[in-house]
Coordinates of C-alpha atoms in Angstrom, one line a residue:
X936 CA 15.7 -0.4 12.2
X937 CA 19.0 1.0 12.3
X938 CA 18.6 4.3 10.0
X939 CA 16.1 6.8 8.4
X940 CA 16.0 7.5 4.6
X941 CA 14.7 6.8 1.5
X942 CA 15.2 4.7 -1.6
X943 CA 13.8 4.6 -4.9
X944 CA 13.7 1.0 -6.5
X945 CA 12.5 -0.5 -9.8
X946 CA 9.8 -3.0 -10.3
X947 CA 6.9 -4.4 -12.8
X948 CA 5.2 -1.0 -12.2
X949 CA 7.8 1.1 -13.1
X950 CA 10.1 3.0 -10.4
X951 CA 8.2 3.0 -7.0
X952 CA 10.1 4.5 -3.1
X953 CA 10.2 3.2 0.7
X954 CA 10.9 5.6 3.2
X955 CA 11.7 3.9 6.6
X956 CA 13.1 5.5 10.0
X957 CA 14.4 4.0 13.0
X958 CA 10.9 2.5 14.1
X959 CA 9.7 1.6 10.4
X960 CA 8.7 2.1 7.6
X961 CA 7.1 5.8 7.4
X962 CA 6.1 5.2 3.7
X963 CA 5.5 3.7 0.3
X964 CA 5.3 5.6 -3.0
X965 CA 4.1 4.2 -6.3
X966 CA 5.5 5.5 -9.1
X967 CA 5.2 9.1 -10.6
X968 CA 6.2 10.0 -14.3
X969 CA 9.6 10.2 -13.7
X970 CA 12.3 9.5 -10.3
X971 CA 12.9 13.4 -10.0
X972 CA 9.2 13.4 -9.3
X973 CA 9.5 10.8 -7.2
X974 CA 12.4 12.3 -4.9
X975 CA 10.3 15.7 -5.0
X976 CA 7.3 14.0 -3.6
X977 CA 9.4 12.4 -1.3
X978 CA 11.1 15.3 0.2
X979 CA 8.0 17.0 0.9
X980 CA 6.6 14.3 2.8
X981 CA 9.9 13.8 4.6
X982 CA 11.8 16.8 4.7
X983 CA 14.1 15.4 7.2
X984 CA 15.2 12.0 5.2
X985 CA 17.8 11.4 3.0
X986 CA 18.1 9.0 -0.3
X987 CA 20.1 6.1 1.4
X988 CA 20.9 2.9 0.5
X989 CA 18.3 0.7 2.5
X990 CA 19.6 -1.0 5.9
X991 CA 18.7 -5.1 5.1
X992 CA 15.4 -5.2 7.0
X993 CA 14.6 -2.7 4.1
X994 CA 15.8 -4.1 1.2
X995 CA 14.0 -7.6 2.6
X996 CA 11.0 -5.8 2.0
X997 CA 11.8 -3.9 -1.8
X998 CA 12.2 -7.5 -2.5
X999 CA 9.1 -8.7 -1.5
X1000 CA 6.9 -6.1 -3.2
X1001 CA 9.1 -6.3 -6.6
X1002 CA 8.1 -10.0 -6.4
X1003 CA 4.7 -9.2 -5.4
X1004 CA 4.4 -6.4 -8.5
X1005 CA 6.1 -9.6 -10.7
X1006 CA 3.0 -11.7 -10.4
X1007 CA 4.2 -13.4 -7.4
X1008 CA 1.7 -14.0 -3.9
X1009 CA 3.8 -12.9 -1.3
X1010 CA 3.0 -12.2 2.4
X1011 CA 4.1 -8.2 3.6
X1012 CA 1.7 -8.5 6.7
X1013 CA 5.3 -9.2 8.2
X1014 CA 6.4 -5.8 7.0
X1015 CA 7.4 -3.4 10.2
X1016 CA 5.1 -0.2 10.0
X1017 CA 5.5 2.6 11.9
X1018 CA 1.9 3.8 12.8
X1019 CA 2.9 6.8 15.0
X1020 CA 0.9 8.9 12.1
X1021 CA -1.7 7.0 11.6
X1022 CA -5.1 7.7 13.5
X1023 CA -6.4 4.8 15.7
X1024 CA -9.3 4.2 13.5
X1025 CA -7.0 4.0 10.2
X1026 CA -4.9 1.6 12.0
X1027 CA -7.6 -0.5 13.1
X1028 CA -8.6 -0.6 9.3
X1029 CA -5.5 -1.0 8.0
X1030 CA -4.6 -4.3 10.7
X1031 CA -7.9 -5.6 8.6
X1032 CA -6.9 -5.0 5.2
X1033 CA -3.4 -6.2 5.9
X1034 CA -4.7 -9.8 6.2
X1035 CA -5.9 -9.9 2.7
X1036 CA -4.2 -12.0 0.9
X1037 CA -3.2 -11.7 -2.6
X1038 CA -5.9 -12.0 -5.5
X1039 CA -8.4 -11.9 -3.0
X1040 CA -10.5 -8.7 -2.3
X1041 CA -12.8 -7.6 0.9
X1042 CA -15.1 -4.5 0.8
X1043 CA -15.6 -1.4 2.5
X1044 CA -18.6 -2.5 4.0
X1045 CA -16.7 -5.9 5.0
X1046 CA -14.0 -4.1 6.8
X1047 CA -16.5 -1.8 8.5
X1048 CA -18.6 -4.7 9.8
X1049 CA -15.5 -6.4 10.9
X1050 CA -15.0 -2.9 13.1
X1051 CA -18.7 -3.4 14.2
X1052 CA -20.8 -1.1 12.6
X1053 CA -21.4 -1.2 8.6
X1054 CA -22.2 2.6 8.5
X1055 CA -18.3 2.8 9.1
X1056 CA -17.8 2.4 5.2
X1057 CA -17.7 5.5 4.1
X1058 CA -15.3 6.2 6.5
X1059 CA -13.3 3.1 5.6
X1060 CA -12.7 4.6 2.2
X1061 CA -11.4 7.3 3.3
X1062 CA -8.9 6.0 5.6
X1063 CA -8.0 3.8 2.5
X1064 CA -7.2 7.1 0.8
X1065 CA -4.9 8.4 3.2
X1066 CA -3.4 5.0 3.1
X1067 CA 0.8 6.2 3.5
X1068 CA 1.7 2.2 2.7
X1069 CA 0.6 1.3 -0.2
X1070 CA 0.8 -2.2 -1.7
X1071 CA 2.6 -3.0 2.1
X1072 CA -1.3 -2.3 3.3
X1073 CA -3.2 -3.6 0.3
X1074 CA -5.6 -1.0 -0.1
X1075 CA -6.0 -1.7 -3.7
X1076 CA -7.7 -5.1 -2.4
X1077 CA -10.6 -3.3 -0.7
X1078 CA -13.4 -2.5 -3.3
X1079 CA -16.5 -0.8 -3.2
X1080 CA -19.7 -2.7 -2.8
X1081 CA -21.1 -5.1 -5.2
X1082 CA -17.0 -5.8 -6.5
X1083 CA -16.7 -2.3 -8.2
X1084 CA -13.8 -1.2 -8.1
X1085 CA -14.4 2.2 -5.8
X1086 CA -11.7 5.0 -5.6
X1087 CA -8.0 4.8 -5.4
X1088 CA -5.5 7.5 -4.7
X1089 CA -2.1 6.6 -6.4
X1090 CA -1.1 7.7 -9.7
X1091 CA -3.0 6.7 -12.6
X1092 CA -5.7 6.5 -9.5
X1093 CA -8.4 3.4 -10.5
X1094 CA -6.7 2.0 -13.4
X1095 CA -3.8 1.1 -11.4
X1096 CA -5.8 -0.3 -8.7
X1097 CA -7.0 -2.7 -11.8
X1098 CA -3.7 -3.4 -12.7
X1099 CA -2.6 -4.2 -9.2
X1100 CA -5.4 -6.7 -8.8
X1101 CA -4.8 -8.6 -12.2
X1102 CA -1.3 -8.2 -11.6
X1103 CA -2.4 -10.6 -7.9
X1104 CA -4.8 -12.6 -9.7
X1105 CA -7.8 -11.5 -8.4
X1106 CA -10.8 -12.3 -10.2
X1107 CA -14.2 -11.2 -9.4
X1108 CA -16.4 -13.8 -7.8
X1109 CA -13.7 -15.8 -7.5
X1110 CA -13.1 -17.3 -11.1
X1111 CA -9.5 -17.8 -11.8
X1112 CA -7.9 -14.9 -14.0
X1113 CA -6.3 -15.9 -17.6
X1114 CA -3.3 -13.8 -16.7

């Protein structure tokens, strides 16, 4: 990365932002009522960034989740994150979750067997809550056991999380979506 800000962009969801700094991407917003919101959110996560016009790497990556929101399975496991926030554990969960690939889901329990210890899901969920990536890390894809849909954070919290996942195609056991 060559700069720091942030940028609010448009896409099938309505007006979602990317904050980035020199060693990645710090951030991902979904969207909020209105871009003012947005911005005010924004600024109080990062005070020290600036709305900018995205540097390419950037931009790459607004394109990629506009086609991802538009229906389309695209790959953001590429994406550069900067983790320096992030607690060891939540990036161990997150490098999990961010090999699952559109319209296709994993659990909480899943992910915390895959760390080694199934009593880890609880814990799981919460690091999905305090997921600062969003749709980049796919916690929307990680559901609670038996395919329910489990908690979500963002605006509109569990419906969106519904939305998302019709939006990839996912299905539950598997069976192709109409849509």
């Amino acid at each position: 990365m060559t700069s720091s800000g942030f940028t609010l962009f448009d896409t099938a969801i309505g007006r979602c932002a990317i904050a980035w700094r020199e060693s990645g991407i710090v951030g991902v917003q979904f969207p909020e009522s209105s871009g003012e919101k947005s911005r005010a959110r924004l600024a109080r996560r990062f005070p020290d960034l600036a709305e900018t016009a995205p540097p390419a790497e950037i931009d790459a990556v607004i394109g990629q989740v506009r086609a991802l929101l538009a229906g389309e399975h695209v790959d953001l496991s590429g994406a550069d994150l900067d983790m320096s926030t992030v607690q060891p554990f939540e990036a161990r969960v997150y490098a999990i979750a961010r090999t699952i690939p559109p319209g296709q889901a994993m659990t909480y329990g899943e992910i915390a067997e895959r760390l080694g210890d199934k009593l880890l899901a609880r814990d799981v969920g919460q690091a999905m809550g305090r997921n600062p990536f969003p749709i980049i890390m796919p916690c929307h894809r990680v559901l609670a056991a038996g395919g329910k849909l489990g908690g979500f954070s963002a605006p509109g919290g569990t419906s969106t999380k519904q939305k998302l996942l019709a939006i990839e195609g996912y299905a539950p056991g598997g069976q192709p979506s109409l849509f």
